[in-house]
PDB file of C-alpha atoms and ligand atoms in Angstrom:
ATOM      1  CA  UNK A  19       0.000   0.000   0.000  1.00  0.00           C
ATOM      2  CA  UNK A  20       1.067   3.554  -0.662  1.00  0.00           C
ATOM      3  CA  UNK A  21       2.244   5.643   2.255  1.00  0.00           C
ATOM      4  CA  UNK A  22       2.041   9.418   2.353  1.00  0.00           C
ATOM      5  CA  UNK A  23       4.176  11.032   5.004  1.00  0.00           C
ATOM      6  CA  UNK A  24       2.599  14.202   6.441  1.00  0.00           C
ATOM      7  CA  UNK A  25       3.873  16.781   8.916  1.00  0.00           C
ATOM      8  CA  UNK A  26       2.418  16.146  12.322  1.00  0.00           C
ATOM      9  CA  UNK A  27       0.535  18.756  14.313  1.00  0.00           C
ATOM     10  CA  UNK A  28       3.009  20.385  16.741  1.00  0.00           C
ATOM     11  CA  UNK A  29       0.256  20.726  19.360  1.00  0.00           C
ATOM     12  CA  UNK A  30      -1.195  17.294  18.845  1.00  0.00           C
ATOM     13  CA  UNK A  31       1.657  15.006  17.733  1.00  0.00           C
ATOM     14  CA  UNK A  32      -0.559  12.000  16.939  1.00  0.00           C
ATOM     15  CA  UNK A  33      -2.490  14.008  14.373  1.00  0.00           C
ATOM     16  CA  UNK A  34      -1.622  15.365  10.972  1.00  0.00           C
ATOM     17  CA  UNK A  35      -1.036  19.113  10.917  1.00  0.00           C
ATOM     18  CA  UNK A  36      -4.401  20.825  10.698  1.00  0.00           C
ATOM     19  CA  UNK A  37      -3.610  22.470   7.360  1.00  0.00           C
ATOM     20  CA  UNK A  38      -2.890  19.058   5.789  1.00  0.00           C
ATOM     21  CA  UNK A  39      -5.618  17.033   7.531  1.00  0.00           C
ATOM     22  CA  UNK A  40      -8.094  17.108   4.595  1.00  0.00           C
ATOM     23  CA  UNK A  41      -5.417  15.612   2.345  1.00  0.00           C
ATOM     24  CA  UNK A  42      -4.623  12.900   4.900  1.00  0.00           C
ATOM     25  CA  UNK A  43      -8.308  11.981   4.996  1.00  0.00           C
ATOM     26  CA  UNK A  44      -8.277  11.811   1.200  1.00  0.00           C
ATOM     27  CA  UNK A  45      -5.241   9.478   1.284  1.00  0.00           C
ATOM     28  CA  UNK A  46      -7.057   7.088   3.613  1.00  0.00           C
ATOM     29  CA  UNK A  47     -10.222   7.273   1.507  1.00  0.00           C
ATOM     30  CA  UNK A  48      -8.165   6.326  -1.551  1.00  0.00           C
ATOM     31  CA  UNK A  49      -6.768   3.262   0.239  1.00  0.00           C
ATOM     32  CA  UNK A  50      -3.386   4.704   1.210  1.00  0.00           C
ATOM     33  CA  UNK A  51      -1.656   4.853   4.577  1.00  0.00           C
ATOM     34  CA  UNK A  52      -0.719   7.998   6.484  1.00  0.00           C
ATOM     35  CA  UNK A  53       2.577   8.340   8.358  1.00  0.00           C
ATOM     36  CA  UNK A  54       3.707  11.245  10.521  1.00  0.00           C
ATOM     37  CA  UNK A  55       6.866  13.359  10.414  1.00  0.00           C
ATOM     38  CA  UNK A  56       8.100  15.729  13.117  1.00  0.00           C
ATOM     39  CA  UNK A  57       9.096  18.539  10.754  1.00  0.00           C
ATOM     40  CA  UNK A  58      10.523  20.729  13.534  1.00  0.00           C
ATOM     41  CA  UNK A  59      12.819  17.915  14.659  1.00  0.00           C
ATOM     42  CA  UNK A  60      13.957  17.234  11.081  1.00  0.00           C
ATOM     43  CA  UNK A  61      14.867  20.888  10.581  1.00  0.00           C
ATOM     44  CA  UNK A  62      16.717  20.974  13.907  1.00  0.00           C
ATOM     45  CA  UNK A  63      18.809  18.031  12.716  1.00  0.00           C
ATOM     46  CA  UNK A  64      17.491  15.498  15.230  1.00  0.00           C
ATOM     47  CA  UNK A  65      17.533  11.821  14.256  1.00  0.00           C
ATOM     48  CA  UNK A  66      14.551  11.014  12.037  1.00  0.00           C
ATOM     49  CA  UNK A  67      12.060   8.557  13.477  1.00  0.00           C
ATOM     50  CA  UNK A  68       9.443   7.654  10.909  1.00  0.00           C
ATOM     51  CA  UNK A  69       7.717   4.343  10.369  1.00  0.00           C
ATOM     52  CA  UNK A  70       6.556   3.607   6.843  1.00  0.00           C
ATOM     53  CA  UNK A  71       6.360   0.331   4.972  1.00  0.00           C
ATOM     54  CA  UNK A  72       7.399   0.720   1.372  1.00  0.00           C
ATOM     55  CA  UNK A  73       8.278   3.914  -0.486  1.00  0.00           C
ATOM     56  CA  UNK A  74       6.518   7.044   0.731  1.00  0.00           C
ATOM     57  CA  UNK A  75       5.455  10.295  -0.835  1.00  0.00           C
ATOM     58  CA  UNK A  76       5.789  13.344   1.382  1.00  0.00           C
ATOM     59  CA  UNK A  77       3.234  16.154   1.707  1.00  0.00           C
ATOM     60  CA  UNK A  78       3.998  19.060   3.949  1.00  0.00           C
ATOM     61  CA  UNK A  79       6.063  22.114   4.676  1.00  0.00           C
ATOM     62  CA  UNK A  80       9.181  22.854   2.701  1.00  0.00           C
ATOM     63  CA  UNK A  81      12.348  20.992   3.688  1.00  0.00           C
ATOM     64  CA  UNK A  82      15.855  22.327   2.934  1.00  0.00           C
ATOM     65  CA  UNK A  83      17.619  20.040   0.446  1.00  0.00           C
ATOM     66  CA  UNK A  84      20.253  18.835   2.931  1.00  0.00           C
ATOM     67  CA  UNK A  85      17.580  17.886   5.465  1.00  0.00           C
ATOM     68  CA  UNK A  86      15.588  16.148   2.752  1.00  0.00           C
ATOM     69  CA  UNK A  87      18.634  13.978   2.060  1.00  0.00           C
ATOM     70  CA  UNK A  88      18.711  13.047   5.757  1.00  0.00           C
ATOM     71  CA  UNK A  89      15.037  12.149   5.621  1.00  0.00           C
ATOM     72  CA  UNK A  90      15.639  10.026   2.534  1.00  0.00           C
ATOM     73  CA  UNK A  91      18.409   8.156   4.354  1.00  0.00           C
ATOM     74  CA  UNK A  92      16.018   7.301   7.187  1.00  0.00           C
ATOM     75  CA  UNK A  93      12.903   6.375   5.219  1.00  0.00           C
ATOM     76  CA  UNK A  94      12.426   5.168   1.661  1.00  0.00           C
ATOM     77  CA  UNK A  95      11.012   8.093  -0.329  1.00  0.00           C
ATOM     78  CA  UNK A  96       9.544   7.932  -3.833  1.00  0.00           C
ATOM     79  CA  UNK A  97      11.300  11.176  -4.770  1.00  0.00           C
ATOM     80  CA  UNK A  98      15.071  10.853  -4.309  1.00  0.00           C
ATOM     81  CA  UNK A  99      17.032  13.811  -2.906  1.00  0.00           C
ATOM     82  CA  UNK A 100      18.556  14.807  -6.256  1.00  0.00           C
ATOM     83  CA  UNK A 101      15.132  15.009  -7.904  1.00  0.00           C
ATOM     84  CA  UNK A 102      13.766  16.972  -4.957  1.00  0.00           C
ATOM     85  CA  UNK A 103      16.585  19.508  -5.186  1.00  0.00           C
ATOM     86  CA  UNK A 104      16.233  19.832  -8.963  1.00  0.00           C
ATOM     87  CA  UNK A 105      12.549  20.787  -8.697  1.00  0.00           C
ATOM     88  CA  UNK A 106      12.789  22.746  -5.442  1.00  0.00           C
ATOM     89  CA  UNK A 107      15.718  25.085  -6.160  1.00  0.00           C
ATOM     90  CA  UNK A 108      15.822  27.492  -9.106  1.00  0.00           C
ATOM     91  CA  UNK A 109      19.328  26.545 -10.280  1.00  0.00           C
ATOM     92  CA  UNK A 110      18.049  22.957 -10.576  1.00  0.00           C
ATOM     93  CA  UNK A 111      15.063  23.603 -12.852  1.00  0.00           C
ATOM     94  CA  UNK A 112      16.105  26.827 -14.591  1.00  0.00           C
ATOM     95  CA  UNK A 113      18.187  25.328 -17.437  1.00  0.00           C
ATOM     96  CA  UNK A 114      15.237  23.135 -18.494  1.00  0.00           C
ATOM     97  CA  UNK A 115      12.764  26.050 -18.507  1.00  0.00           C
ATOM     98  CA  UNK A 116      15.115  28.868 -19.530  1.00  0.00           C
ATOM     99  CA  UNK A 117      13.184  30.240 -22.504  1.00  0.00           C
ATOM    100  CA  UNK A 118       9.799  29.998 -20.743  1.00  0.00           C
ATOM    101  CA  UNK A 119      10.776  31.874 -17.565  1.00  0.00           C
ATOM    102  CA  UNK A 120      12.292  35.302 -16.752  1.00  0.00           C
ATOM    103  CA  UNK A 121      16.073  35.365 -17.403  1.00  0.00           C
ATOM    104  CA  UNK A 122      17.865  34.679 -14.141  1.00  0.00           C
ATOM    105  CA  UNK A 123      21.323  34.520 -12.580  1.00  0.00           C
ATOM    106  CA  UNK A 124      22.424  33.236  -9.191  1.00  0.00           C
ATOM    107  CA  UNK A 125      25.302  33.342  -6.746  1.00  0.00           C
ATOM    108  CA  UNK A 126      25.763  30.968  -3.813  1.00  0.00           C
ATOM    109  CA  UNK A 127      25.553  32.734  -0.439  1.00  0.00           C
ATOM    110  CA  UNK A 128      25.369  31.658   3.193  1.00  0.00           C
ATOM    111  CA  UNK A 129      23.144  33.203   5.875  1.00  0.00           C
ATOM    112  CA  UNK A 130      24.493  36.594   6.891  1.00  0.00           C
ATOM    113  CA  UNK A 131      26.869  36.816   3.921  1.00  0.00           C
ATOM    114  CA  UNK A 132      25.470  38.705   0.926  1.00  0.00           C
ATOM    115  CA  UNK A 133      27.609  38.498  -2.209  1.00  0.00           C
ATOM    116  CA  UNK A 134      29.841  41.534  -2.790  1.00  0.00           C
ATOM    117  CA  UNK A 135      28.260  44.393  -4.742  1.00  0.00           C
ATOM    118  CA  UNK A 136      30.789  44.048  -7.569  1.00  0.00           C
ATOM    119  CA  UNK A 137      30.073  40.344  -7.941  1.00  0.00           C
ATOM    120  CA  UNK A 138      26.330  40.971  -7.951  1.00  0.00           C
ATOM    121  CA  UNK A 139      26.651  43.736 -10.493  1.00  0.00           C
ATOM    122  CA  UNK A 140      28.720  41.549 -12.790  1.00  0.00           C
ATOM    123  CA  UNK A 141      26.243  38.679 -12.594  1.00  0.00           C
ATOM    124  CA  UNK A 142      23.178  40.895 -13.057  1.00  0.00           C
ATOM    125  CA  UNK A 143      24.715  42.687 -16.068  1.00  0.00           C
ATOM    126  CA  UNK A 144      23.522  39.707 -18.122  1.00  0.00           C
ATOM    127  CA  UNK A 145      19.934  40.779 -17.331  1.00  0.00           C
ATOM    128  CA  UNK A 146      20.223  44.237 -18.891  1.00  0.00           C
ATOM    129  CA  UNK A 147      19.479  47.600 -17.318  1.00  0.00           C
ATOM    130  CA  UNK A 148      15.817  47.234 -16.434  1.00  0.00           C
ATOM    131  CA  UNK A 149      14.039  46.270 -13.206  1.00  0.00           C
ATOM    132  CA  UNK A 150      14.721  42.937 -11.493  1.00  0.00           C
ATOM    133  CA  UNK A 151      13.521  40.858  -8.596  1.00  0.00           C
ATOM    134  CA  UNK A 152      15.578  39.164  -5.863  1.00  0.00           C
ATOM    135  CA  UNK A 153      14.930  35.839  -4.134  1.00  0.00           C
ATOM    136  CA  UNK A 154      16.941  32.893  -2.831  1.00  0.00           C
ATOM    137  CA  UNK A 155      17.110  29.475  -4.495  1.00  0.00           C
ATOM    138  CA  UNK A 156      13.606  28.706  -3.137  1.00  0.00           C
ATOM    139  CA  UNK A 157      11.633  31.693  -1.823  1.00  0.00           C
ATOM    140  CA  UNK A 158      11.182  35.420  -2.276  1.00  0.00           C
ATOM    141  CA  UNK A 159      10.162  38.015   0.267  1.00  0.00           C
ATOM    142  CA  UNK A 160       7.327  39.210  -1.944  1.00  0.00           C
ATOM    143  CA  UNK A 161       5.468  40.661   1.060  1.00  0.00           C
ATOM    144  CA  UNK A 162       8.369  43.088   1.555  1.00  0.00           C
ATOM    145  CA  UNK A 163       8.315  43.949  -2.135  1.00  0.00           C
ATOM    146  CA  UNK A 164       9.917  47.411  -2.103  1.00  0.00           C
ATOM    147  CA  UNK A 165      12.417  46.650   0.586  1.00  0.00           C
ATOM    148  CA  UNK A 166      13.594  43.118  -0.181  1.00  0.00           C
ATOM    149  CA  UNK A 167      12.241  41.925  -3.533  1.00  0.00           C
ATOM    150  CA  UNK A 168      11.813  44.499  -6.304  1.00  0.00           C
ATOM    151  CA  UNK A 169      14.882  46.156  -7.812  1.00  0.00           C
ATOM    152  CA  UNK A 170      13.813  49.232  -9.834  1.00  0.00           C
ATOM    153  CA  UNK A 171      17.205  49.575 -11.526  1.00  0.00           C
ATOM    154  CA  UNK A 172      20.687  48.013 -11.191  1.00  0.00           C
ATOM    155  CA  UNK A 173      21.965  50.687  -8.772  1.00  0.00           C
ATOM    156  CA  UNK A 174      19.427  49.445  -6.189  1.00  0.00           C
ATOM    157  CA  UNK A 175      20.582  45.816  -6.367  1.00  0.00           C
ATOM    158  CA  UNK A 176      23.078  45.854  -3.439  1.00  0.00           C
ATOM    159  CA  UNK A 177      20.545  47.563  -1.165  1.00  0.00           C
ATOM    160  CA  UNK A 178      17.759  45.064  -1.910  1.00  0.00           C
ATOM    161  CA  UNK A 179      20.047  42.025  -1.681  1.00  0.00           C
ATOM    162  CA  UNK A 180      21.542  43.206   1.619  1.00  0.00           C
ATOM    163  CA  UNK A 181      18.092  43.689   3.118  1.00  0.00           C
ATOM    164  CA  UNK A 182      16.869  40.364   1.703  1.00  0.00           C
ATOM    165  CA  UNK A 183      19.792  38.470   3.263  1.00  0.00           C
ATOM    166  CA  UNK A 184      19.225  40.258   6.570  1.00  0.00           C
ATOM    167  CA  UNK A 185      15.522  39.334   6.643  1.00  0.00           C
ATOM    168  CA  UNK A 186      15.993  35.741   5.439  1.00  0.00           C
ATOM    169  CA  UNK A 187      18.567  35.318   8.198  1.00  0.00           C
ATOM    170  CA  UNK A 188      19.144  31.625   8.954  1.00  0.00           C
ATOM    171  CA  UNK A 189      16.487  30.608   6.406  1.00  0.00           C
ATOM    172  CA  UNK A 190      18.437  31.804   3.372  1.00  0.00           C
ATOM    173  CA  UNK A 191      18.306  28.842   0.989  1.00  0.00           C
ATOM    174  CA  UNK A 192      21.328  28.201  -1.224  1.00  0.00           C
ATOM    175  CA  UNK A 193      22.120  31.703  -2.409  1.00  0.00           C
ATOM    176  CA  UNK A 194      20.860  34.775  -4.221  1.00  0.00           C
ATOM    177  CA  UNK A 195      18.816  34.645  -7.402  1.00  0.00           C
ATOM    178  CA  UNK A 196      18.326  37.777  -9.509  1.00  0.00           C
ATOM    179  CA  UNK A 197      15.650  37.696 -12.197  1.00  0.00           C
ATOM    180  CA  UNK A 198      14.666  40.132 -14.923  1.00  0.00           C
ATOM    181  CA  UNK A 199      11.331  41.718 -14.040  1.00  0.00           C
ATOM    182  CA  UNK A 200       8.420  40.948 -16.369  1.00  0.00           C
ATOM    183  CA  UNK A 201       4.973  42.497 -15.981  1.00  0.00           C
ATOM    184  CA  UNK A 202       2.447  39.761 -15.168  1.00  0.00           C
ATOM    185  CA  UNK A 203      -1.323  39.904 -14.976  1.00  0.00           C
ATOM    186  CA  UNK A 204      -2.710  38.972 -11.559  1.00  0.00           C
ATOM    187  CA  UNK A 205      -3.823  35.382 -10.923  1.00  0.00           C
ATOM    188  CA  UNK A 206      -1.162  32.702 -11.391  1.00  0.00           C
ATOM    189  CA  UNK A 207      -2.109  29.143 -12.293  1.00  0.00           C
ATOM    190  CA  UNK A 208      -0.547  26.314 -10.307  1.00  0.00           C
ATOM    191  CA  UNK A 209      -0.338  23.183 -12.457  1.00  0.00           C
ATOM    192  CA  UNK A 210       0.332  19.877 -10.684  1.00  0.00           C
ATOM    193  CA  UNK A 211       2.227  17.214 -12.673  1.00  0.00           C
ATOM    194  CA  UNK A 212       2.564  13.517 -11.896  1.00  0.00           C
ATOM    195  CA  UNK A 213       4.801  11.343 -14.097  1.00  0.00           C
ATOM    196  CA  UNK A 214       4.746  14.009 -16.787  1.00  0.00           C
ATOM    197  CA  UNK A 215       0.947  14.390 -16.885  1.00  0.00           C
ATOM    198  CA  UNK A 216      -0.876  17.546 -15.773  1.00  0.00           C
ATOM    199  CA  UNK A 217      -3.228  16.100 -13.156  1.00  0.00           C
ATOM    200  CA  UNK A 218      -4.671  19.419 -11.994  1.00  0.00           C
ATOM    201  CA  UNK A 219      -4.697  23.048 -13.091  1.00  0.00           C
ATOM    202  CA  UNK A 220      -5.842  25.275 -10.262  1.00  0.00           C
ATOM    203  CA  UNK A 221      -5.165  28.680  -8.778  1.00  0.00           C
ATOM    204  CA  UNK A 222      -1.989  29.706  -6.972  1.00  0.00           C
ATOM    205  CA  UNK A 223      -2.594  29.905  -3.195  1.00  0.00           C
ATOM    206  CA  UNK A 224      -2.266  33.716  -3.317  1.00  0.00           C
ATOM    207  CA  UNK A 225      -5.312  34.010  -5.609  1.00  0.00           C
ATOM    208  CA  UNK A 226      -7.463  31.045  -4.558  1.00  0.00           C
ATOM    209  CA  UNK A 227     -10.592  32.247  -6.355  1.00  0.00           C
ATOM    210  CA  UNK A 228      -9.039  32.646  -9.784  1.00  0.00           C
ATOM    211  CA  UNK A 229      -9.450  30.016 -12.497  1.00  0.00           C
ATOM    212  CA  UNK A 230      -6.716  30.518 -15.101  1.00  0.00           C
ATOM    213  CA  UNK A 231      -6.446  28.147 -18.079  1.00  0.00           C
ATOM    214  CA  UNK A 232      -2.905  28.361 -19.493  1.00  0.00           C
ATOM    215  CA  UNK A 233      -1.832  26.308 -22.517  1.00  0.00           C
ATOM    216  CA  UNK A 234       0.364  23.428 -21.352  1.00  0.00           C
ATOM    217  CA  UNK A 235       2.063  21.835 -24.359  1.00  0.00           C
ATOM    218  CA  UNK A 236       5.416  23.584 -24.086  1.00  0.00           C
ATOM    219  CA  UNK A 237       5.507  23.271 -20.317  1.00  0.00           C
ATOM    220  CA  UNK A 238       4.681  19.561 -20.550  1.00  0.00           C
ATOM    221  CA  UNK A 239       7.725  18.954 -22.735  1.00  0.00           C
ATOM    222  CA  UNK A 240       9.984  20.630 -20.171  1.00  0.00           C
ATOM    223  CA  UNK A 241       8.448  18.811 -17.227  1.00  0.00           C
ATOM    224  CA  UNK A 242       9.166  15.582 -19.075  1.00  0.00           C
ATOM    225  CA  UNK A 243      12.792  16.582 -19.548  1.00  0.00           C
ATOM    226  CA  UNK A 244      13.200  17.598 -15.916  1.00  0.00           C
ATOM    227  CA  UNK A 245      12.516  13.990 -15.013  1.00  0.00           C
ATOM    228  CA  UNK A 246      10.947  14.539 -11.600  1.00  0.00           C
ATOM    229  CA  UNK A 247       7.843  12.477 -10.857  1.00  0.00           C
ATOM    230  CA  UNK A 248       5.818  15.046  -8.903  1.00  0.00           C
ATOM    231  CA  UNK A 249       6.189  18.794  -9.529  1.00  0.00           C
ATOM    232  CA  UNK A 250       4.192  21.996  -9.783  1.00  0.00           C
ATOM    233  CA  UNK A 251       4.624  24.819 -12.268  1.00  0.00           C
ATOM    234  CA  UNK A 252       3.287  28.298 -11.525  1.00  0.00           C
ATOM    235  CA  UNK A 253       2.281  30.108 -14.705  1.00  0.00           C
ATOM    236  CA  UNK A 254       1.409  33.764 -15.238  1.00  0.00           C
ATOM    237  CA  UNK A 255       0.227  35.692 -18.272  1.00  0.00           C
ATOM    238  CA  UNK A 256       2.594  38.472 -19.235  1.00  0.00           C
ATOM    239  CA  UNK A 257       1.314  41.879 -20.378  1.00  0.00           C
ATOM    240  CA  UNK A 258       1.851  40.844 -24.010  1.00  0.00           C
ATOM    241  CA  UNK A 259      -0.336  37.759 -23.553  1.00  0.00           C
ATOM    242  CA  UNK A 260       2.479  35.183 -23.424  1.00  0.00           C
ATOM    243  CA  UNK A 261       2.206  32.629 -20.619  1.00  0.00           C
ATOM    244  CA  UNK A 262       5.397  32.377 -18.549  1.00  0.00           C
ATOM    245  CA  UNK A 263       6.668  29.944 -15.934  1.00  0.00           C
ATOM    246  CA  UNK A 264       7.152  31.992 -12.752  1.00  0.00           C
ATOM    247  CA  UNK A 265       8.539  29.064 -10.851  1.00  0.00           C
ATOM    248  CA  UNK A 266       8.761  25.302 -10.585  1.00  0.00           C
ATOM    249  CA  UNK A 267       8.436  23.419  -7.319  1.00  0.00           C
ATOM    250  CA  UNK A 268       8.518  19.910  -5.919  1.00  0.00           C
ATOM    251  CA  UNK A 269       4.867  18.872  -5.645  1.00  0.00           C
ATOM    252  CA  UNK A 270       5.449  17.386  -2.200  1.00  0.00           C
ATOM    253  CA  UNK A 271       5.972  20.837  -0.678  1.00  0.00           C
ATOM    254  CA  UNK A 272       3.681  22.958  -2.883  1.00  0.00           C
ATOM    255  CA  UNK A 273       0.831  24.472  -0.958  1.00  0.00           C
ATOM    256  CA  UNK A 274      -2.732  23.645  -1.983  1.00  0.00           C
ATOM    257  CA  UNK A 275      -5.230  26.498  -1.815  1.00  0.00           C
ATOM    258  CA  UNK A 276      -8.339  25.569   0.155  1.00  0.00           C
ATOM    259  CA  UNK A 277     -10.426  26.050  -2.986  1.00  0.00           C
ATOM    260  CA  UNK A 278      -8.801  22.960  -4.522  1.00  0.00           C
ATOM    261  CA  UNK A 279     -10.334  19.545  -3.720  1.00  0.00           C
ATOM    262  CA  UNK A 280      -7.949  17.877  -1.215  1.00  0.00           C
ATOM    263  CA  UNK A 281      -8.287  14.516  -2.982  1.00  0.00           C
ATOM    264  CA  UNK A 282      -7.502  15.855  -6.474  1.00  0.00           C
ATOM    265  CA  UNK A 283      -3.755  15.389  -6.100  1.00  0.00           C
ATOM    266  CA  UNK A 284      -3.205  12.896  -3.282  1.00  0.00           C
ATOM    267  CA  UNK A 285      -5.635  10.286  -4.626  1.00  0.00           C
ATOM    268  CA  UNK A 286      -3.463  10.238  -7.754  1.00  0.00           C
ATOM    269  CA  UNK A 287      -0.320   9.788  -5.634  1.00  0.00           C
ATOM    270  CA  UNK A 288      -1.908   6.766  -3.976  1.00  0.00           C
ATOM    271  CA  UNK A 289      -2.960   5.288  -7.339  1.00  0.00           C
ATOM    272  CA  UNK A 290       0.466   5.909  -8.897  1.00  0.00           C
ATOM    273  CA  UNK A 291       2.155   3.443  -6.532  1.00  0.00           C
ATOM    274  CA  UNK A 292      -0.726   0.970  -6.185  1.00  0.00           C
TER     275      UNK A 292
HETATM  276  N1  ATP B   7      10.707  37.929 -12.738  1.00  0.00           N
HETATM  277  C1  ATP B   7       9.597  38.430 -12.221  1.00  0.00           C
HETATM  278  N2  ATP B   7       8.970  39.485 -12.796  1.00  0.00           N
HETATM  279  C2  ATP B   7       7.851  40.000 -12.254  1.00  0.00           C
HETATM  280  N3  ATP B   7       7.273  39.542 -11.132  1.00  0.00           N
HETATM  281  C3  ATP B   7       7.836  38.488 -10.533  1.00  0.00           C
HETATM  282  C4  ATP B   7       9.019  37.870 -11.024  1.00  0.00           C
HETATM  283  N4  ATP B   7       9.350  36.854 -10.215  1.00  0.00           N
HETATM  284  C5  ATP B   7       8.408  36.839  -9.253  1.00  0.00           C
HETATM  285  N5  ATP B   7       7.497  37.822  -9.439  1.00  0.00           N
HETATM  286  C6  ATP B   7       6.331  38.092  -8.586  1.00  0.00           C
HETATM  287  O1  ATP B   7       6.654  37.813  -7.249  1.00  0.00           O
HETATM  288  C7  ATP B   7       5.888  36.721  -6.780  1.00  0.00           C
HETATM  289  C8  ATP B   7       6.732  35.811  -5.926  1.00  0.00           C
HETATM  290  O2  ATP B   7       7.753  35.249  -6.721  1.00  0.00           O
HETATM  291  P1  ATP B   7       8.078  33.691  -6.615  1.00  0.00           P
HETATM  292  O3  ATP B   7       6.877  32.913  -6.935  1.00  0.00           O
HETATM  293  O4  ATP B   7       9.277  33.439  -7.434  1.00  0.00           O
HETATM  294  O5  ATP B   7       8.479  33.590  -5.087  1.00  0.00           O
HETATM  295  P2  ATP B   7       7.983  32.660  -3.917  1.00  0.00           P
HETATM  296  O6  ATP B   7       8.336  33.354  -2.672  1.00  0.00           O
HETATM  297  O7  ATP B   7       8.541  31.335  -4.155  1.00  0.00           O
HETATM  298  O8  ATP B   7       6.414  32.565  -4.008  1.00  0.00           O
HETATM  299  P3  ATP B   7       5.400  31.361  -3.737  1.00  0.00           P
HETATM  300  O9  ATP B   7       6.137  30.176  -3.219  1.00  0.00           O
HETATM  301  O10 ATP B   7       4.415  31.919  -2.794  1.00  0.00           O
HETATM  302  O11 ATP B   7       4.799  31.101  -5.088  1.00  0.00           O
HETATM  303  C9  ATP B   7       5.326  36.046  -8.021  1.00  0.00           C
HETATM  304  O12 ATP B   7       4.109  35.421  -7.745  1.00  0.00           O
HETATM  305  C10 ATP B   7       5.181  37.210  -8.987  1.00  0.00           C
HETATM  306  O13 ATP B   7       3.980  37.899  -8.737  1.00  0.00           O
HETATM  307 MG1   MG B   8       5.712  31.659  -6.514  1.00  0.00          MG
END
């Protein structure tokens, strides 16, 4: 039987985290088994104690790639650590999606250590002289847009990166990514892919009521090439009408907006291993 490993509820360790509970119920209804992970302990670096028979999918909060490798050493996961990292971190998926996504450069960086201004400037020169956005290999600080995300012109890059690194603090993942800014219409689509097939097109969690219908042929070809079994692609329509890939993610850690049927994705995960 298929196991899906969920984050446990920190307040109620025998239960699945409240946010994920509808999906756990859907796993059981589809004939799968639910196992529990102490996500806090994993991120602290404590020994992993998980019981699962047979390979497990994971559904839950994001896990840094090094911690994911530790998890994979302790329990048999369907998605190996290299595939997880390739989908989860921009430098992993970018080469496969390069012409469908805003041009991007990156520099490794550790918490508290922003790259030098000269190094940043040299890397970002490849993006031209227009506006840019800053994030790390995984996440942006889009809620601090003016301070730590949007770069109106190249002279502002060191200021925004410095503030971004300060705010990310110990959670800085991998390094700094700088992307050319493109003007998108509101309402991203989040497309969920399993074994190369689009199993669900729904809204991004930020715009749960929207119902975008992007064309998928070109994206499907790239997802196939990426070679990861379970991923999401977030797509936005640019001002000129062209659909763009804003980001790719590992499906195991992509958030599901409450407007999306909890069984739509996890029932397919259960069937895929049955
Ligand atoms: N190159 C870009 N040009 C214009 N806007 C962008 C660009 N990259 C990101 N954005 C905007 O910033 C938002 C956040 O970016 P992104 O999705 O890369 O970061 P995130 O923190 O991983 O977000 P989430 O995980 O919530 O989707 C996007 O939804 C989009 O609105
Ligand atoms: Mg996003």
